[in-house]
PDB file of C-alpha atoms and ligand atoms in Angstrom:
ATOM      1  CA  UNK A  26      25.700  22.292 -11.407  1.00 47.00           C
ATOM      2  CA  UNK A  27      25.591  20.982  -7.988  1.00 48.00           C
ATOM      3  CA  UNK A  28      22.110  21.292  -6.527  1.00 53.00           C
ATOM      4  CA  UNK A  29      20.895  21.131  -2.949  1.00 58.00           C
ATOM      5  CA  UNK A  30      19.647  17.634  -3.656  1.00 65.00           C
ATOM      6  CA  UNK A  31      22.752  15.661  -4.193  1.00 85.00           C
ATOM      7  CA  UNK A  32      24.545  15.707  -0.854  1.00 94.00           C
ATOM      8  CA  UNK A  33      25.969  12.349   0.334  1.00 96.00           C
ATOM      9  CA  UNK A  34      24.395  10.981   3.489  1.00 97.00           C
ATOM     10  CA  UNK A  35      26.933  10.611   6.300  1.00 96.00           C
ATOM     11  CA  UNK A  36      27.521   7.134   7.781  1.00 96.00           C
ATOM     12  CA  UNK A  37      26.577   7.266  11.442  1.00 95.00           C
ATOM     13  CA  UNK A  38      27.655   3.825  12.296  1.00 95.00           C
ATOM     14  CA  UNK A  39      27.874   0.117  11.513  1.00 96.00           C
ATOM     15  CA  UNK A  40      25.730  -2.163  13.642  1.00 94.00           C
ATOM     16  CA  UNK A  41      27.059  -5.677  14.076  1.00 93.00           C
ATOM     17  CA  UNK A  42      24.719  -8.661  14.436  1.00 89.00           C
ATOM     18  CA  UNK A  43      24.031  -9.338  18.103  1.00 92.00           C
ATOM     19  CA  UNK A  44      23.639 -12.948  19.343  1.00 94.00           C
ATOM     20  CA  UNK A  45      20.815 -14.892  17.904  1.00 95.00           C
ATOM     21  CA  UNK A  46      17.506 -15.535  19.772  1.00 95.00           C
ATOM     22  CA  UNK A  47      14.443 -17.566  18.854  1.00 97.00           C
ATOM     23  CA  UNK A  48      11.035 -16.089  18.046  1.00 96.00           C
ATOM     24  CA  UNK A  49       8.752 -19.012  18.823  1.00 96.00           C
ATOM     25  CA  UNK A  50      10.444 -22.266  17.619  1.00 96.00           C
ATOM     26  CA  UNK A  51      10.580 -21.184  13.982  1.00 97.00           C
ATOM     27  CA  UNK A  52      12.609 -18.042  13.608  1.00 97.00           C
ATOM     28  CA  UNK A  53      16.231 -17.792  14.772  1.00 97.00           C
ATOM     29  CA  UNK A  54      16.788 -14.046  14.533  1.00 97.00           C
ATOM     30  CA  UNK A  55      19.208 -11.322  15.274  1.00 97.00           C
ATOM     31  CA  UNK A  56      17.673  -7.954  16.182  1.00 96.00           C
ATOM     32  CA  UNK A  57      19.741  -5.535  14.161  1.00 97.00           C
ATOM     33  CA  UNK A  58      18.195  -2.498  15.900  1.00 96.00           C
ATOM     34  CA  UNK A  59      15.298  -1.707  18.174  1.00 96.00           C
ATOM     35  CA  UNK A  60      13.396   1.430  19.137  1.00 95.00           C
ATOM     36  CA  UNK A  61      14.361   1.064  22.748  1.00 89.00           C
ATOM     37  CA  UNK A  62      18.065   1.599  22.006  1.00 87.00           C
ATOM     38  CA  UNK A  63      20.189   3.776  19.689  1.00 80.00           C
ATOM     39  CA  UNK A  64      20.406   4.329  16.812  1.00 82.00           C
ATOM     40  CA  UNK A  65      17.023   5.799  15.935  1.00 89.00           C
ATOM     41  CA  UNK A  66      15.803   4.745  12.527  1.00 97.00           C
ATOM     42  CA  UNK A  67      12.330   6.190  12.911  1.00 97.00           C
ATOM     43  CA  UNK A  68       9.770   5.336  11.366  1.00 98.00           C
ATOM     44  CA  UNK A  69      11.426   1.851  11.629  1.00 98.00           C
ATOM     45  CA  UNK A  70      11.040   0.336  15.070  1.00 98.00           C
ATOM     46  CA  UNK A  71      12.923  -2.911  14.873  1.00 97.00           C
ATOM     47  CA  UNK A  72      14.532  -5.254  12.387  1.00 97.00           C
ATOM     48  CA  UNK A  73      14.888  -8.941  13.014  1.00 97.00           C
ATOM     49  CA  UNK A  74      17.065 -10.877  10.565  1.00 98.00           C
ATOM     50  CA  UNK A  75      16.909 -14.657  10.372  1.00 98.00           C
ATOM     51  CA  UNK A  76      20.127 -15.545   8.518  1.00 97.00           C
ATOM     52  CA  UNK A  77      19.927 -18.795   6.454  1.00 97.00           C
ATOM     53  CA  UNK A  78      19.180 -21.679   8.878  1.00 98.00           C
ATOM     54  CA  UNK A  79      18.487 -25.373   7.946  1.00 98.00           C
ATOM     55  CA  UNK A  80      15.340 -27.084   9.152  1.00 98.00           C
ATOM     56  CA  UNK A  81      14.928 -30.840   8.834  1.00 98.00           C
ATOM     57  CA  UNK A  82      11.669 -32.225   7.552  1.00 98.00           C
ATOM     58  CA  UNK A  83       8.975 -32.307  10.242  1.00 98.00           C
ATOM     59  CA  UNK A  84       5.245 -33.165  10.785  1.00 97.00           C
ATOM     60  CA  UNK A  85       4.275 -30.160  12.788  1.00 97.00           C
ATOM     61  CA  UNK A  86       4.886 -26.599  11.532  1.00 97.00           C
ATOM     62  CA  UNK A  87       7.338 -24.469  13.547  1.00 98.00           C
ATOM     63  CA  UNK A  88       6.747 -20.880  14.094  1.00 98.00           C
ATOM     64  CA  UNK A  89       5.180 -18.461  16.496  1.00 97.00           C
ATOM     65  CA  UNK A  90       1.592 -19.085  17.638  1.00 96.00           C
ATOM     66  CA  UNK A  91      -1.280 -16.748  18.320  1.00 96.00           C
ATOM     67  CA  UNK A  92      -0.121 -13.258  19.537  1.00 97.00           C
ATOM     68  CA  UNK A  93      -1.372  -9.651  19.156  1.00 98.00           C
ATOM     69  CA  UNK A  94       0.014  -6.473  17.744  1.00 98.00           C
ATOM     70  CA  UNK A  95      -1.181  -2.820  18.081  1.00 98.00           C
ATOM     71  CA  UNK A  96       0.066   0.513  16.923  1.00 98.00           C
ATOM     72  CA  UNK A  97       2.410  -0.344  14.014  1.00 98.00           C
ATOM     73  CA  UNK A  98       2.918  -2.611  11.004  1.00 98.00           C
ATOM     74  CA  UNK A  99       4.987  -5.838  10.628  1.00 98.00           C
ATOM     75  CA  UNK A 100       6.643  -6.369   7.272  1.00 98.00           C
ATOM     76  CA  UNK A 101       8.007  -9.901   6.564  1.00 98.00           C
ATOM     77  CA  UNK A 102      10.345 -10.417   3.673  1.00 98.00           C
ATOM     78  CA  UNK A 103      11.014 -14.060   2.674  1.00 98.00           C
ATOM     79  CA  UNK A 104      14.376 -14.681   1.035  1.00 98.00           C
ATOM     80  CA  UNK A 105      14.349 -18.470   1.336  1.00 98.00           C
ATOM     81  CA  UNK A 106      11.750 -20.905   2.677  1.00 98.00           C
ATOM     82  CA  UNK A 107       8.034 -20.367   3.218  1.00 98.00           C
ATOM     83  CA  UNK A 108       5.918 -18.576   5.813  1.00 98.00           C
ATOM     84  CA  UNK A 109       2.229 -18.809   6.429  1.00 97.00           C
ATOM     85  CA  UNK A 110       0.164 -16.158   8.110  1.00 96.00           C
ATOM     86  CA  UNK A 111      -3.347 -16.197   9.634  1.00 97.00           C
ATOM     87  CA  UNK A 112      -5.017 -13.363  11.555  1.00 97.00           C
ATOM     88  CA  UNK A 113      -8.114 -12.314  13.475  1.00 97.00           C
ATOM     89  CA  UNK A 114      -9.324 -10.022  10.660  1.00 96.00           C
ATOM     90  CA  UNK A 115      -9.708 -13.087   8.414  1.00 96.00           C
ATOM     91  CA  UNK A 116      -6.587 -12.700   6.324  1.00 96.00           C
ATOM     92  CA  UNK A 117      -4.507 -15.745   5.358  1.00 96.00           C
ATOM     93  CA  UNK A 118      -1.436 -15.778   3.192  1.00 96.00           C
ATOM     94  CA  UNK A 119       1.654 -17.806   2.369  1.00 97.00           C
ATOM     95  CA  UNK A 120       4.823 -16.260   1.098  1.00 98.00           C
ATOM     96  CA  UNK A 121       7.864 -17.818  -0.560  1.00 98.00           C
ATOM     97  CA  UNK A 122      11.223 -16.525  -1.766  1.00 98.00           C
ATOM     98  CA  UNK A 123      10.952 -12.883  -2.939  1.00 98.00           C
ATOM     99  CA  UNK A 124       7.476 -12.333  -1.512  1.00 98.00           C
ATOM    100  CA  UNK A 125       6.513  -9.892   1.235  1.00 98.00           C
ATOM    101  CA  UNK A 126       3.739  -9.759   3.803  1.00 98.00           C
ATOM    102  CA  UNK A 127       2.782  -6.268   5.000  1.00 98.00           C
ATOM    103  CA  UNK A 128       0.506  -6.469   8.003  1.00 98.00           C
ATOM    104  CA  UNK A 129      -1.002  -3.363   9.553  1.00 98.00           C
ATOM    105  CA  UNK A 130      -1.596  -4.048  13.229  1.00 98.00           C
ATOM    106  CA  UNK A 131      -2.980  -0.462  13.884  1.00 98.00           C
ATOM    107  CA  UNK A 132      -5.999  -0.731  16.255  1.00 98.00           C
ATOM    108  CA  UNK A 133      -5.222  -4.343  17.053  1.00 98.00           C
ATOM    109  CA  UNK A 134      -4.923  -7.759  15.489  1.00 98.00           C
ATOM    110  CA  UNK A 135      -4.074 -11.264  16.609  1.00 98.00           C
ATOM    111  CA  UNK A 136      -2.074 -13.468  14.250  1.00 98.00           C
ATOM    112  CA  UNK A 137       0.192 -16.496  13.886  1.00 98.00           C
ATOM    113  CA  UNK A 138       3.372 -16.839  11.787  1.00 98.00           C
ATOM    114  CA  UNK A 139       4.338 -20.330  10.952  1.00 98.00           C
ATOM    115  CA  UNK A 140       6.601 -22.135   8.405  1.00 98.00           C
ATOM    116  CA  UNK A 141       4.584 -23.167   5.346  1.00 98.00           C
ATOM    117  CA  UNK A 142       3.182 -26.670   5.201  1.00 96.00           C
ATOM    118  CA  UNK A 143       5.188 -27.804   2.150  1.00 97.00           C
ATOM    119  CA  UNK A 144       8.417 -26.329   3.658  1.00 98.00           C
ATOM    120  CA  UNK A 145       7.690 -28.046   6.963  1.00 98.00           C
ATOM    121  CA  UNK A 146       7.218 -31.461   5.307  1.00 98.00           C
ATOM    122  CA  UNK A 147      10.245 -31.125   2.962  1.00 98.00           C
ATOM    123  CA  UNK A 148      12.609 -29.212   5.232  1.00 98.00           C
ATOM    124  CA  UNK A 149      15.118 -26.767   3.913  1.00 98.00           C
ATOM    125  CA  UNK A 150      16.720 -23.347   4.319  1.00 98.00           C
ATOM    126  CA  UNK A 151      14.842 -20.438   5.903  1.00 98.00           C
ATOM    127  CA  UNK A 152      15.969 -16.811   5.565  1.00 98.00           C
ATOM    128  CA  UNK A 153      13.797 -13.906   6.285  1.00 98.00           C
ATOM    129  CA  UNK A 154      13.555 -10.346   7.651  1.00 98.00           C
ATOM    130  CA  UNK A 155      10.886  -8.871   9.787  1.00 98.00           C
ATOM    131  CA  UNK A 156      10.743  -5.099   9.994  1.00 98.00           C
ATOM    132  CA  UNK A 157       8.416  -3.177  12.332  1.00 98.00           C
ATOM    133  CA  UNK A 158       7.148   0.139  10.818  1.00 98.00           C
ATOM    134  CA  UNK A 159       5.655   2.671  13.230  1.00 98.00           C
ATOM    135  CA  UNK A 160       2.397   4.408  12.530  1.00 98.00           C
ATOM    136  CA  UNK A 161       1.771   8.010  13.370  1.00 98.00           C
ATOM    137  CA  UNK A 162      -0.671   8.555  16.245  1.00 98.00           C
ATOM    138  CA  UNK A 163      -3.355   9.503  13.832  1.00 97.00           C
ATOM    139  CA  UNK A 164      -3.322   6.068  12.313  1.00 98.00           C
ATOM    140  CA  UNK A 165      -2.704   3.875  15.405  1.00 98.00           C
ATOM    141  CA  UNK A 166      -6.485   3.428  15.774  1.00 96.00           C
ATOM    142  CA  UNK A 167      -7.101   2.636  12.091  1.00 97.00           C
ATOM    143  CA  UNK A 168      -8.569  -0.836  11.259  1.00 97.00           C
ATOM    144  CA  UNK A 169      -6.047  -3.562  10.825  1.00 97.00           C
ATOM    145  CA  UNK A 170      -5.021  -4.588   7.325  1.00 97.00           C
ATOM    146  CA  UNK A 171      -3.000  -7.025   5.310  1.00 97.00           C
ATOM    147  CA  UNK A 172      -1.160  -6.996   2.033  1.00 97.00           C
ATOM    148  CA  UNK A 173       0.356 -10.022   0.343  1.00 94.00           C
ATOM    149  CA  UNK A 174       2.984  -8.630  -2.077  1.00 97.00           C
ATOM    150  CA  UNK A 175       4.196 -11.302  -4.463  1.00 97.00           C
ATOM    151  CA  UNK A 176       7.519 -11.069  -6.113  1.00 97.00           C
ATOM    152  CA  UNK A 177       5.867 -11.016  -9.523  1.00 97.00           C
ATOM    153  CA  UNK A 178       4.244  -7.653  -8.709  1.00 97.00           C
ATOM    154  CA  UNK A 179       7.493  -5.878  -7.840  1.00 98.00           C
ATOM    155  CA  UNK A 180       9.370  -3.947 -10.511  1.00 98.00           C
ATOM    156  CA  UNK A 181      13.046  -4.696 -10.984  1.00 98.00           C
ATOM    157  CA  UNK A 182      15.275  -1.891 -12.265  1.00 98.00           C
ATOM    158  CA  UNK A 183      18.696  -2.486 -13.703  1.00 98.00           C
ATOM    159  CA  UNK A 184      21.405  -0.225 -12.418  1.00 98.00           C
ATOM    160  CA  UNK A 185      23.734   1.739 -14.654  1.00 95.00           C
ATOM    161  CA  UNK A 186      26.998   0.145 -15.695  1.00 95.00           C
ATOM    162  CA  UNK A 187      25.758  -3.403 -15.069  1.00 97.00           C
ATOM    163  CA  UNK A 188      26.177  -2.809 -11.389  1.00 98.00           C
ATOM    164  CA  UNK A 189      23.147  -4.934 -10.441  1.00 98.00           C
ATOM    165  CA  UNK A 190      19.438  -4.344  -9.760  1.00 98.00           C
ATOM    166  CA  UNK A 191      16.904  -2.773  -7.469  1.00 98.00           C
ATOM    167  CA  UNK A 192      13.616  -4.634  -6.707  1.00 98.00           C
ATOM    168  CA  UNK A 193      11.130  -2.114  -5.377  1.00 98.00           C
ATOM    169  CA  UNK A 194       8.949  -3.301  -2.469  1.00 98.00           C
ATOM    170  CA  UNK A 195       7.803   0.130  -1.305  1.00 98.00           C
ATOM    171  CA  UNK A 196       8.519   3.649  -2.598  1.00 98.00           C
ATOM    172  CA  UNK A 197       9.977   4.557  -5.877  1.00 98.00           C
ATOM    173  CA  UNK A 198      13.202   3.888  -7.682  1.00 97.00           C
ATOM    174  CA  UNK A 199      13.772   5.821 -10.918  1.00 93.00           C
ATOM    175  CA  UNK A 200      10.201   5.773 -12.248  1.00 94.00           C
ATOM    176  CA  UNK A 201       9.394   2.259 -10.842  1.00 98.00           C
ATOM    177  CA  UNK A 202       6.898   2.238  -8.007  1.00 98.00           C
ATOM    178  CA  UNK A 203       6.736  -0.522  -5.482  1.00 98.00           C
ATOM    179  CA  UNK A 204       3.311  -2.101  -4.818  1.00 98.00           C
ATOM    180  CA  UNK A 205       3.217  -1.720  -1.003  1.00 98.00           C
ATOM    181  CA  UNK A 206       0.717   0.826   0.355  1.00 98.00           C
ATOM    182  CA  UNK A 207       2.258   2.771   3.208  1.00 98.00           C
ATOM    183  CA  UNK A 208       0.905   5.323   5.651  1.00 98.00           C
ATOM    184  CA  UNK A 209       4.037   7.456   5.625  1.00 98.00           C
ATOM    185  CA  UNK A 210       6.761   7.837   2.982  1.00 98.00           C
ATOM    186  CA  UNK A 211       8.818   4.667   2.983  1.00 98.00           C
ATOM    187  CA  UNK A 212      11.420   3.210   0.586  1.00 98.00           C
ATOM    188  CA  UNK A 213      12.084  -0.491   0.879  1.00 98.00           C
ATOM    189  CA  UNK A 214      14.381  -1.875  -1.854  1.00 98.00           C
ATOM    190  CA  UNK A 215      15.989  -5.215  -2.365  1.00 98.00           C
ATOM    191  CA  UNK A 216      19.378  -4.274  -3.918  1.00 98.00           C
ATOM    192  CA  UNK A 217      21.667  -6.751  -5.673  1.00 98.00           C
ATOM    193  CA  UNK A 218      25.123  -5.651  -6.538  1.00 98.00           C
ATOM    194  CA  UNK A 219      27.960  -7.277  -8.444  1.00 98.00           C
ATOM    195  CA  UNK A 220      31.475  -7.559  -6.953  1.00 98.00           C
ATOM    196  CA  UNK A 221      33.564  -4.443  -7.768  1.00 98.00           C
ATOM    197  CA  UNK A 222      30.691  -2.389  -9.036  1.00 98.00           C
ATOM    198  CA  UNK A 223      29.423   0.883  -7.696  1.00 97.00           C
ATOM    199  CA  UNK A 224      25.691   1.845  -7.311  1.00 97.00           C
ATOM    200  CA  UNK A 225      24.657   5.437  -6.886  1.00 97.00           C
ATOM    201  CA  UNK A 226      21.240   5.682  -5.192  1.00 97.00           C
ATOM    202  CA  UNK A 227      19.125   8.599  -4.180  1.00 96.00           C
ATOM    203  CA  UNK A 228      16.588   8.627  -1.379  1.00 97.00           C
ATOM    204  CA  UNK A 229      14.188  11.468  -0.533  1.00 96.00           C
ATOM    205  CA  UNK A 230      15.541  14.244   1.660  1.00 94.00           C
ATOM    206  CA  UNK A 231      15.423  14.034   5.462  1.00 96.00           C
ATOM    207  CA  UNK A 232      14.793  10.302   5.764  1.00 97.00           C
ATOM    208  CA  UNK A 233      16.279   7.789   8.156  1.00 97.00           C
ATOM    209  CA  UNK A 234      18.206   5.204   6.205  1.00 98.00           C
ATOM    210  CA  UNK A 235      19.709   1.836   6.826  1.00 98.00           C
ATOM    211  CA  UNK A 236      21.470  -0.727   4.638  1.00 98.00           C
ATOM    212  CA  UNK A 237      21.406  -4.293   5.831  1.00 98.00           C
ATOM    213  CA  UNK A 238      24.056  -6.440   4.069  1.00 98.00           C
ATOM    214  CA  UNK A 239      22.486  -9.921   3.928  1.00 98.00           C
ATOM    215  CA  UNK A 240      25.248 -11.195   1.670  1.00 98.00           C
ATOM    216  CA  UNK A 241      28.494  -9.806   0.578  1.00 98.00           C
ATOM    217  CA  UNK A 242      29.850  -6.478   1.825  1.00 98.00           C
ATOM    218  CA  UNK A 243      31.136  -3.179   0.703  1.00 97.00           C
ATOM    219  CA  UNK A 244      31.771   0.514   1.367  1.00 98.00           C
ATOM    220  CA  UNK A 245      29.059   3.094   1.761  1.00 97.00           C
ATOM    221  CA  UNK A 246      29.920   6.702   0.869  1.00 96.00           C
ATOM    222  CA  UNK A 247      33.573   5.865   1.214  1.00 92.00           C
ATOM    223  CA  UNK A 248      33.270   4.227   4.635  1.00 91.00           C
ATOM    224  CA  UNK A 249      35.300   1.342   5.869  1.00 90.00           C
ATOM    225  CA  UNK A 250      33.908  -1.993   4.764  1.00 93.00           C
ATOM    226  CA  UNK A 251      30.447  -3.007   5.952  1.00 97.00           C
ATOM    227  CA  UNK A 252      30.514  -6.769   6.258  1.00 97.00           C
ATOM    228  CA  UNK A 253      27.962  -9.511   5.781  1.00 97.00           C
ATOM    229  CA  UNK A 254      25.333  -9.452   8.507  1.00 96.00           C
ATOM    230  CA  UNK A 255      25.975  -5.802   9.361  1.00 97.00           C
ATOM    231  CA  UNK A 256      23.656  -2.789   9.142  1.00 97.00           C
ATOM    232  CA  UNK A 257      24.967   0.618   7.938  1.00 97.00           C
ATOM    233  CA  UNK A 258      23.077   3.536   9.568  1.00 97.00           C
ATOM    234  CA  UNK A 259      23.063   6.855   7.781  1.00 97.00           C
ATOM    235  CA  UNK A 260      22.276  10.361   8.869  1.00 96.00           C
ATOM    236  CA  UNK A 261      18.859  11.876   7.998  1.00 96.00           C
ATOM    237  CA  UNK A 262      20.681  14.742   6.291  1.00 96.00           C
ATOM    238  CA  UNK A 263      21.594  14.298   2.656  1.00 96.00           C
ATOM    239  CA  UNK A 264      20.103  12.247  -0.179  1.00 96.00           C
ATOM    240  CA  UNK A 265      22.812  10.165  -2.012  1.00 97.00           C
ATOM    241  CA  UNK A 266      24.299   6.801  -1.345  1.00 97.00           C
ATOM    242  CA  UNK A 267      27.280   5.364  -3.159  1.00 97.00           C
ATOM    243  CA  UNK A 268      27.690   1.657  -2.500  1.00 98.00           C
ATOM    244  CA  UNK A 269      30.851  -0.021  -3.643  1.00 98.00           C
ATOM    245  CA  UNK A 270      30.370  -3.774  -3.518  1.00 98.00           C
ATOM    246  CA  UNK A 271      33.445  -5.643  -2.384  1.00 97.00           C
ATOM    247  CA  UNK A 272      31.780  -8.972  -3.406  1.00 98.00           C
ATOM    248  CA  UNK A 273      28.427 -10.020  -4.834  1.00 98.00           C
ATOM    249  CA  UNK A 274      26.007  -8.404  -2.413  1.00 98.00           C
ATOM    250  CA  UNK A 275      22.350  -8.590  -1.375  1.00 98.00           C
ATOM    251  CA  UNK A 276      21.384  -5.449   0.485  1.00 98.00           C
ATOM    252  CA  UNK A 277      18.107  -4.413   2.013  1.00 98.00           C
ATOM    253  CA  UNK A 278      17.658  -0.641   1.862  1.00 98.00           C
ATOM    254  CA  UNK A 279      15.147   0.898   4.256  1.00 98.00           C
ATOM    255  CA  UNK A 280      14.562   4.597   4.234  1.00 98.00           C
ATOM    256  CA  UNK A 281      11.572   6.527   5.636  1.00 98.00           C
ATOM    257  CA  UNK A 282      10.326   9.898   6.847  1.00 98.00           C
ATOM    258  CA  UNK A 283      10.851   9.941  10.678  1.00 97.00           C
ATOM    259  CA  UNK A 284       7.740  10.075  12.827  1.00 97.00           C
ATOM    260  CA  UNK A 285       8.714  12.537  15.594  1.00 94.00           C
ATOM    261  CA  UNK A 286       6.305  11.433  18.291  1.00 97.00           C
ATOM    262  CA  UNK A 287       6.844   9.690  21.583  1.00 96.00           C
ATOM    263  CA  UNK A 288       7.380   5.909  21.333  1.00 97.00           C
ATOM    264  CA  UNK A 289       6.268   3.766  24.253  1.00 97.00           C
ATOM    265  CA  UNK A 290       6.377   0.019  23.676  1.00 97.00           C
ATOM    266  CA  UNK A 291       5.696  -3.173  25.564  1.00 97.00           C
ATOM    267  CA  UNK A 292       6.222  -6.502  23.820  1.00 96.00           C
ATOM    268  CA  UNK A 293       3.893  -6.581  20.735  1.00 98.00           C
ATOM    269  CA  UNK A 294       2.404  -3.120  21.405  1.00 98.00           C
ATOM    270  CA  UNK A 295       3.930   0.211  20.365  1.00 98.00           C
ATOM    271  CA  UNK A 296       1.965   3.332  21.239  1.00 98.00           C
ATOM    272  CA  UNK A 297       2.654   6.900  22.304  1.00 98.00           C
ATOM    273  CA  UNK A 298       1.899   6.773  26.074  1.00 98.00           C
ATOM    274  CA  UNK A 299       2.037   4.337  28.981  1.00 98.00           C
ATOM    275  CA  UNK A 300      -1.747   4.725  29.346  1.00 98.00           C
ATOM    276  CA  UNK A 301      -2.254   3.426  25.769  1.00 98.00           C
ATOM    277  CA  UNK A 302      -0.045   0.510  26.582  1.00 98.00           C
ATOM    278  CA  UNK A 303      -2.095  -0.484  29.618  1.00 98.00           C
ATOM    279  CA  UNK A 304      -5.180  -0.108  27.486  1.00 98.00           C
ATOM    280  CA  UNK A 305      -3.720  -2.400  24.826  1.00 98.00           C
ATOM    281  CA  UNK A 306      -2.895  -5.112  27.385  1.00 98.00           C
ATOM    282  CA  UNK A 307      -6.392  -4.881  28.811  1.00 98.00           C
ATOM    283  CA  UNK A 308      -8.049  -4.932  25.386  1.00 98.00           C
ATOM    284  CA  UNK A 309      -6.034  -8.001  24.363  1.00 98.00           C
ATOM    285  CA  UNK A 310      -6.824  -9.822  27.648  1.00 97.00           C
ATOM    286  CA  UNK A 311     -10.541  -9.165  27.026  1.00 97.00           C
ATOM    287  CA  UNK A 312     -10.400 -10.459  23.545  1.00 96.00           C
ATOM    288  CA  UNK A 313     -11.015  -7.040  21.965  1.00 97.00           C
ATOM    289  CA  UNK A 314      -8.339  -7.616  19.278  1.00 97.00           C
ATOM    290  CA  UNK A 315     -10.151 -10.754  18.100  1.00 95.00           C
ATOM    291  CA  UNK A 316      -9.229 -14.418  17.865  1.00 93.00           C
ATOM    292  CA  UNK A 317      -8.050 -16.848  15.260  1.00 94.00           C
ATOM    293  CA  UNK A 318     -10.771 -19.165  13.978  1.00 84.00           C
TER     294      UNK A 318
HETATM  295 MN1  LIG B  29       3.786 -11.084  14.941  1.00 50.25          MN
END
């Protein structure tokens, strides 16, 4: 019997990778979407994708130096290479392939994001994603936080029919729960599919959903082909996704309950009002978000 909970989500559009820009001198990224332009993928504010890029050996680590955040979370997923983090709340961490850093900016934090020391010295390929996740107004003033989520802690679930696998960073796939603690319901899955196979995935009702094809390509709910480096954006309505992989594919699935509140952002601050933005700028200037040691 067909229930109310197996309606296919409609594909709203396919976002192509815009031109690359550099974040600091370490991260050559393409912003696949941003909260200040359509489409809305609330609670997700922004996704920067650094496609594989080669870095020669160096003495001094590249990256982005001391800067603040307030009002949201930054989630960094390393696919290749190594990234080191240090922040004003005293957290330090280094992530490598498969690992994730989940930083809660909330009331305010200052951090730096650099290539890891060993990676800098040896050189190599860097590939990463940084996703900005909004916080509801009620949590924007919470204390900052930091989660290092190592690959070894994430469950990997095999898909039916040998189609591939789902590695759960946040949320739940089948009965496997991802280790990330989130403020609002969020699914973040690293999906690997084999060429010619079909994966049938379910996400909770009413969520904003995007599928970033980092490698490979395929069709989503019968769409035309989504190619490598493109982001499929799906309607909030519906629950099911059928992904038909045209070639071996690596897909980042993001899905979350929308936060229907005003979004006002300026650089590294995302709040609900202009006044809160002015306050954030002033607080940062006066050192109220802390400093790195
Ligand atoms: Mn940052």
